[in-house]
Coordinates of C-alpha atoms in Angstrom, one line a residue:
M1 CA 47.6 194.9 180.2
R2 CA 48.3 192.8 183.3
S3 CA 45.8 193.2 186.1
G4 CA 46.9 195.9 188.5
R5 CA 49.7 197.1 186.1
C6 CA 50.0 200.2 183.9
R7 CA 49.1 199.4 180.3
F8 CA 52.0 201.6 179.1
C9 CA 54.9 201.3 181.5
D10 CA 53.9 198.2 183.5
A11 CA 54.3 199.9 186.9
T12 CA 52.0 198.7 189.7
L13 CA 48.8 200.8 190.0
Q14 CA 48.3 202.0 193.5
D15 CA 46.3 205.3 193.4
T16 CA 42.7 205.9 192.6
V17 CA 41.5 209.0 190.7
V18 CA 37.8 208.4 191.2
D19 CA 35.6 205.4 191.9
L20 CA 32.3 205.6 190.0
G21 CA 30.9 202.3 191.3
M22 CA 29.5 199.5 189.2
S23 CA 28.4 200.3 185.7
P24 CA 27.4 198.5 182.5
L25 CA 29.1 199.0 179.2
C26 CA 27.9 202.4 178.1
E27 CA 27.0 201.5 174.5
S28 CA 25.3 198.2 175.4
F29 CA 21.7 199.4 174.6
L30 CA 19.0 196.8 175.5
S31 CA 16.0 195.4 173.6
A32 CA 12.7 195.0 175.4
E33 CA 13.4 191.3 175.6
Q34 CA 16.6 191.9 177.5
L35 CA 15.1 193.9 180.3
D36 CA 14.1 190.8 182.2
K37 CA 17.5 189.2 181.9
V38 CA 20.8 189.4 183.8
E39 CA 22.8 192.5 182.9
A40 CA 26.5 192.7 183.3
F41 CA 28.0 195.5 185.5
Y42 CA 31.7 196.1 186.0
P43 CA 33.8 198.3 188.4
L44 CA 34.3 201.8 187.0
R45 CA 37.4 202.7 189.0
V46 CA 40.0 205.0 187.6
W47 CA 43.7 204.7 188.4
V48 CA 46.7 206.9 187.8
C49 CA 50.2 205.5 187.3
R50 CA 52.9 206.9 189.6
G51 CA 55.5 206.1 186.9
C52 CA 54.1 207.8 183.8
F53 CA 50.9 209.5 185.1
L54 CA 48.7 207.7 182.6
V55 CA 45.1 207.7 183.9
Q56 CA 43.4 204.4 183.1
L57 CA 40.8 201.7 183.8
S58 CA 41.4 198.1 184.2
E59 CA 40.3 196.0 181.2
Y60 CA 37.3 193.9 182.2
V61 CA 36.0 193.3 178.7
R62 CA 38.1 192.7 175.6
A63 CA 38.0 195.4 172.9
E64 CA 36.7 192.8 170.4
E65 CA 33.6 192.3 172.5
I66 CA 32.9 196.1 172.6
F67 CA 33.7 197.3 169.2
T68 CA 32.9 194.4 166.7
E69 CA 29.4 195.9 166.5
Y70 CA 29.0 199.4 167.8
A71 CA 26.1 201.8 168.4
Y72 CA 28.0 205.0 167.9
F73 CA 27.8 206.7 164.4
S74 CA 29.7 210.0 164.2
S75 CA 27.6 211.4 161.3
Y76 CA 24.5 212.0 163.5
S77 CA 26.0 215.2 164.9
S78 CA 26.0 218.1 162.5
A79 CA 28.6 220.0 164.6
W80 CA 30.9 217.0 164.5
L81 CA 30.6 216.8 160.7
K82 CA 31.4 220.4 160.4
H83 CA 34.5 219.9 162.6
A84 CA 35.6 217.0 160.4
E85 CA 35.1 219.0 157.2
E86 CA 37.1 221.9 158.5
Y87 CA 39.9 219.6 159.6
V88 CA 40.2 218.0 156.2
A89 CA 40.3 221.4 154.5
T90 CA 43.0 222.7 156.9
I91 CA 45.3 219.6 156.9
A92 CA 45.0 219.2 153.1
N93 CA 46.3 222.7 152.7
R94 CA 48.9 222.5 155.4
L95 CA 50.4 219.2 154.0
T96 CA 49.7 220.0 150.3
L97 CA 47.7 216.7 150.0
G98 CA 46.4 215.8 146.5
P99 CA 45.7 212.9 144.2
R100 CA 49.2 211.4 144.7
S101 CA 48.9 211.5 148.5
F102 CA 47.6 208.8 150.8
V103 CA 45.7 209.2 154.0
V104 CA 44.9 206.5 156.6
E105 CA 42.4 207.0 159.4
L106 CA 42.5 204.7 162.4
A107 CA 39.0 204.0 163.8
S108 CA 37.3 205.7 160.9
N109 CA 33.8 205.0 162.1
D110 CA 31.1 205.6 159.5
G111 CA 33.3 207.6 157.1
Y112 CA 32.2 210.9 158.6
L113 CA 35.7 212.4 158.1
L114 CA 37.2 210.5 155.2
Q115 CA 34.3 211.3 153.0
Y116 CA 35.7 214.8 152.7
F117 CA 39.1 213.5 151.5
V118 CA 37.1 211.4 148.9
R119 CA 35.3 214.4 147.7
N120 CA 38.5 216.3 147.2
G121 CA 40.1 213.4 145.2
I122 CA 42.6 212.5 147.9
P123 CA 43.2 208.7 148.2
C124 CA 42.4 207.3 151.6
L125 CA 41.8 204.2 153.7
G126 CA 39.7 203.8 156.8
I127 CA 40.4 201.1 159.4
E128 CA 37.4 200.4 161.5
P129 CA 36.7 197.3 163.7
A130 CA 32.9 197.6 163.8
A131 CA 31.5 195.9 160.7
N132 CA 28.1 197.6 161.0
V133 CA 29.7 201.0 161.2
A134 CA 32.2 200.3 158.4
K135 CA 29.3 199.3 156.2
A136 CA 27.9 202.8 156.4
A137 CA 31.3 204.2 155.5
R138 CA 31.6 202.0 152.4
E139 CA 28.1 203.2 151.4
R140 CA 29.6 206.7 151.4
G141 CA 32.3 205.6 149.0
V142 CA 35.0 205.3 151.7
D143 CA 37.4 202.4 151.3
T144 CA 37.3 200.7 154.7
L145 CA 39.2 197.8 156.2
V146 CA 37.3 196.0 159.0
R147 CA 40.1 195.3 161.4
F148 CA 41.6 196.5 164.7
F149 CA 44.8 198.5 164.1
D150 CA 47.9 197.2 165.8
R151 CA 51.6 196.5 165.0
G152 CA 50.6 193.3 163.2
L153 CA 48.2 195.0 160.8
A154 CA 50.7 197.8 160.3
E155 CA 53.3 195.3 159.2
E156 CA 50.9 193.8 156.7
L157 CA 50.0 197.3 155.2
R158 CA 53.7 198.2 155.0
R159 CA 54.5 195.0 153.1
E160 CA 51.7 195.9 150.7
G161 CA 53.3 199.3 150.1
K162 CA 50.5 201.2 151.8
M163 CA 52.5 204.0 153.3
A164 CA 50.7 207.2 154.4
D165 CA 51.5 210.9 154.1
L166 CA 49.0 211.4 156.9
V167 CA 47.9 209.0 159.6
L168 CA 45.1 210.3 161.8
G169 CA 43.0 209.1 164.6
N170 CA 40.2 211.0 166.3
N171 CA 39.0 209.7 169.7
V172 CA 40.6 206.4 169.3
L173 CA 43.6 206.4 171.7
A174 CA 41.3 206.1 174.7
Q175 CA 39.7 203.0 173.2
V176 CA 43.0 201.1 172.7
P177 CA 43.8 198.5 175.5
D178 CA 47.2 197.7 174.1
L179 CA 48.7 201.1 173.7
N180 CA 52.2 199.9 172.9
S181 CA 51.2 197.7 170.0
F182 CA 48.9 200.4 168.6
A183 CA 51.6 203.2 168.9
A184 CA 54.3 200.9 167.5
G185 CA 52.2 200.4 164.4
V186 CA 51.9 204.0 163.4
P187 CA 55.5 204.8 162.3
L188 CA 55.5 201.5 160.3
I189 CA 52.9 202.9 157.9
L190 CA 54.1 206.6 158.0
K191 CA 56.2 207.9 155.2
P192 CA 59.6 209.3 156.3
A193 CA 58.3 212.9 156.0
G194 CA 54.7 212.0 157.0
T195 CA 52.5 213.5 159.6
V196 CA 50.4 212.0 162.4
T197 CA 47.5 213.8 164.0
F198 CA 45.5 212.4 167.0
E199 CA 42.5 214.1 168.7
F200 CA 41.5 213.1 172.2
P201 CA 39.7 214.6 175.2
H202 CA 42.3 216.5 177.2
L203 CA 42.7 215.3 180.8
L204 CA 43.3 218.8 182.0
R205 CA 39.9 219.8 180.7
L206 CA 38.3 216.7 182.2
F207 CA 39.6 217.7 185.6
E208 CA 39.0 221.4 185.3
G209 CA 35.5 220.9 183.8
N210 CA 34.6 218.0 186.2
Q211 CA 33.8 215.9 183.2
F212 CA 33.6 212.6 185.1
D213 CA 30.9 211.3 182.8
T214 CA 33.4 211.0 179.9
I215 CA 34.8 208.0 181.9
Y216 CA 33.4 204.6 180.8
H217 CA 34.7 201.1 180.1
E218 CA 35.0 201.7 176.4
H219 CA 37.6 204.3 177.2
F220 CA 40.6 202.5 178.7
S221 CA 42.9 205.5 179.1
Y222 CA 42.7 209.3 179.6
F223 CA 45.5 211.5 178.3
S224 CA 47.4 214.6 179.2
L225 CA 50.0 216.0 176.8
L226 CA 52.6 214.7 179.3
S227 CA 51.5 211.1 179.0
T228 CA 50.8 211.3 175.3
E229 CA 54.3 212.5 174.4
A230 CA 55.9 209.8 176.5
I231 CA 53.9 207.0 174.8
L232 CA 54.7 208.3 171.3
A233 CA 58.3 208.9 172.0
R234 CA 58.9 205.3 173.1
H235 CA 57.8 204.3 169.6
G236 CA 59.8 206.7 167.6
L237 CA 57.3 209.6 167.2
T238 CA 57.9 213.2 168.3
V239 CA 55.1 215.7 168.9
F240 CA 55.9 219.0 167.3
D241 CA 52.6 220.9 167.5
V242 CA 49.2 221.0 169.3
E243 CA 45.8 222.6 169.0
E244 CA 43.2 223.0 171.7
L245 CA 39.7 222.2 170.5
W246 CA 36.2 222.6 171.7
T247 CA 35.2 219.0 171.0
H248 CA 34.1 216.6 173.8
G249 CA 34.3 219.4 176.4
G250 CA 37.9 220.3 175.4
S251 CA 40.3 218.2 173.4
L252 CA 43.8 218.2 172.0
R253 CA 44.9 217.7 168.4
I254 CA 48.5 216.8 168.5
Y255 CA 50.8 216.7 165.4
A256 CA 53.7 214.2 165.4
R257 CA 56.5 213.1 163.1
H258 CA 59.1 210.5 162.9
S259 CA 61.7 211.3 165.6
A260 CA 64.4 211.0 162.9
D261 CA 62.7 213.8 160.9
G262 CA 64.2 217.0 162.4
S263 CA 62.6 219.4 159.9
R264 CA 59.8 220.4 162.3
P265 CA 60.8 221.7 165.7
A266 CA 58.3 222.2 168.6
T267 CA 56.0 225.1 168.1
P268 CA 55.5 227.9 170.7
R269 CA 52.0 226.7 171.5
L270 CA 53.3 223.2 172.2
E271 CA 55.9 224.6 174.6
E272 CA 53.2 226.8 176.2
L273 CA 50.9 223.8 176.9
R274 CA 53.7 221.8 178.3
A275 CA 54.5 224.6 180.7
R276 CA 50.8 225.0 181.6
E277 CA 50.4 221.3 182.4
S278 CA 53.5 221.4 184.5
A279 CA 52.3 224.5 186.4
A280 CA 48.9 222.8 187.0
G281 CA 50.7 219.8 188.7
Y282 CA 50.2 217.1 186.1
G283 CA 53.6 215.7 187.1
H284 CA 52.4 215.4 190.8
L285 CA 50.2 212.6 192.2
E286 CA 48.0 214.9 194.3
T287 CA 46.6 216.6 191.2
Y288 CA 44.9 213.3 190.3
T289 CA 43.8 212.0 193.7
R290 CA 41.8 215.1 194.7
F291 CA 39.4 214.9 191.8
E292 CA 36.9 212.5 193.5
D293 CA 35.6 215.1 196.0
R294 CA 34.3 217.3 193.2
V295 CA 32.6 214.4 191.5
R296 CA 30.7 213.5 194.6
E297 CA 29.5 217.0 195.2
T298 CA 28.2 217.3 191.6
K299 CA 26.2 214.1 192.1
R300 CA 24.6 215.6 195.2
K301 CA 23.7 218.8 193.5
L302 CA 22.2 217.1 190.4
L303 CA 20.0 214.9 192.5
E304 CA 18.8 217.9 194.5
V305 CA 17.6 219.5 191.2
L306 CA 15.8 216.4 190.0
I307 CA 14.2 215.7 193.4
T308 CA 12.9 219.2 193.6
A309 CA 11.4 219.0 190.1
K310 CA 9.7 215.7 190.7
R311 CA 8.2 216.8 194.1
L312 CA 6.6 219.7 192.2
G313 CA 5.1 217.2 189.8
K314 CA 7.2 218.1 186.8
Q315 CA 7.9 215.7 183.9
I316 CA 11.6 215.3 182.9
A317 CA 12.7 213.9 179.6
G318 CA 16.3 213.3 178.3
Y319 CA 17.9 214.4 175.1
G320 CA 20.5 212.1 173.6
A321 CA 21.7 208.6 174.5
P322 CA 25.5 209.1 174.5
G323 CA 28.0 206.9 176.4
K324 CA 28.8 209.8 178.8
G325 CA 25.1 210.0 179.7
N326 CA 25.0 206.3 180.8
T327 CA 28.0 206.8 183.1
L328 CA 26.3 209.9 184.6
L329 CA 22.9 208.2 185.1
N330 CA 24.3 205.0 186.5
Y331 CA 26.7 206.7 188.9
C332 CA 24.0 209.1 190.2
G333 CA 21.3 206.4 190.3
I334 CA 19.0 208.2 187.9
R335 CA 16.4 205.9 186.4
T336 CA 12.8 206.1 185.2
D337 CA 11.8 207.5 188.7
F338 CA 13.4 210.7 187.5
I339 CA 13.6 210.6 183.7
D340 CA 10.6 209.1 181.8
F341 CA 12.4 208.7 178.5
T342 CA 15.1 210.1 176.3
V343 CA 15.3 210.8 172.6
D344 CA 18.1 210.4 170.1
R345 CA 18.7 211.1 166.4
N346 CA 20.3 207.8 165.8
P347 CA 17.7 205.3 164.5
Y348 CA 19.9 202.4 165.7
K349 CA 18.9 203.3 169.3
H350 CA 15.1 203.8 168.8
G351 CA 13.0 201.3 170.6
R352 CA 15.9 200.3 172.8
F353 CA 16.7 201.1 176.5
L354 CA 19.7 202.7 178.2
P355 CA 22.0 200.2 179.9
G356 CA 21.6 199.9 183.6
T357 CA 18.8 202.5 184.0
H358 CA 16.5 201.0 181.4
I359 CA 15.2 204.4 180.3
P360 CA 13.4 204.0 176.9
I361 CA 14.8 205.8 173.8
F362 CA 12.5 207.5 171.2
P363 CA 13.0 209.6 168.1
P364 CA 13.3 213.4 168.8
S365 CA 9.7 213.9 167.6
H366 CA 8.5 212.3 170.8
L367 CA 9.4 215.4 172.7
D368 CA 6.9 217.5 170.7
Q369 CA 4.2 214.9 171.4
V370 CA 4.8 214.7 175.2
R371 CA 6.0 218.3 175.8
P372 CA 7.9 217.7 179.1
D373 CA 8.6 220.4 181.6
Y374 CA 12.4 219.8 181.6
I375 CA 14.8 218.4 179.0
F376 CA 17.9 216.8 180.5
I377 CA 20.7 217.3 177.9
L378 CA 23.0 214.2 178.3
P379 CA 25.5 215.2 175.6
W380 CA 26.1 218.5 177.4
N381 CA 29.2 219.1 175.2
L382 CA 26.8 219.7 172.3
K383 CA 24.3 221.8 174.4
D384 CA 24.4 224.9 172.1
E385 CA 23.6 222.8 169.0
I386 CA 20.8 220.9 170.9
M387 CA 19.2 223.9 172.5
A388 CA 19.1 225.7 169.1
Q389 CA 17.4 222.6 167.6
L390 CA 14.9 222.6 170.5
A391 CA 14.3 226.4 170.7
H392 CA 10.6 225.8 170.1
A393 CA 10.4 223.8 173.3
R394 CA 10.5 227.2 175.1
D395 CA 7.1 227.8 173.6
W396 CA 5.5 225.2 175.8
G397 CA 7.6 226.4 178.8
A398 CA 10.3 223.7 178.8
K399 CA 13.6 224.3 180.7
F400 CA 16.9 222.7 180.0
I401 CA 19.0 220.8 182.6
I402 CA 22.7 220.8 181.9
P403 CA 24.5 218.3 184.3
I404 CA 28.2 219.2 183.8
P405 CA 30.3 220.8 185.2
E406 CA 27.6 221.0 187.8
A407 CA 23.8 220.9 187.6
T408 CA 22.4 224.0 185.9
V409 CA 18.8 224.8 184.8
L410 CA 18.5 227.1 181.8

């Protein structure tokens, strides 16, 4: 991507969706020794392209610097594991996958999904750039290649005869700075009658749900169905079906095929979503540029809740240390003057501090020791799962703060 140019169509970027100020990389958790050192912050300004309506950030840090070692492990969410297991069962049945099939997952993380193909005897390969995360996948018995996926790697795999019946990628499109090289690689490793599925947060839900905290530097782009179809079509892939999912506050799972494969026409639910995006104005610039006013009002309301609680002498603790939480906290200026600590199930984060705000991270058991008055749920998209896990906190009178779509106390 050239500075100030669209990473897909190369048009000049002129229009701002929202400016979230300066923010650190959302997964750059700090050790105690790093707290007294210089910390890098980058502009978190979101653009929309007038040509293709792709919503995007400028690339301030190369993907290799972000994802070579990564703090996010998918397997620490039981809800996400269940979602992955259900997907594998459904897609294996839909495509009649078996021991003679081959599945490739792009950005396969810690093997959270491919492990279910392995258990069902379906050959598969994970491609994951973060060596520390790929190690966890291999320990689960998932064959994993530690590389970034692009056209070059796809050509290597094709020469080796590694052609897939199914190519899938969950929450990877947003993390790809060179969309054209990535998309161009997919059809190279897809069998002629093969299927592609991608899952990604739906831009329509981001706007409607005011989910501005899902914006961070590790996510270079944000997708509507409109922009996704345009990107895939340029590289010989046609979307023929779509599902709307609960994940990440509202996601899409798109199904695509080689454009030359005319055996699967567009489904009615794909046609319906196309019409809904069109009616909602996703082909018009003003739909994108009016988002910032809602974001600013949410910041004001959330700070009102926290200020009121602290003036009453209440103690507030966080739950979770997700990327989205770090965007929220840094944009709103919420540090240890509001939140004493947060907890997370991922041992990798224990003893570290949130980037920018320097809020300390403990294991979940720390909540039971301290018994705070309020628990601020940072991964609000998993609030039902988390509130069920912490139902006993009601016994000591704790209340829950849900920040998105606007500050709510439960």
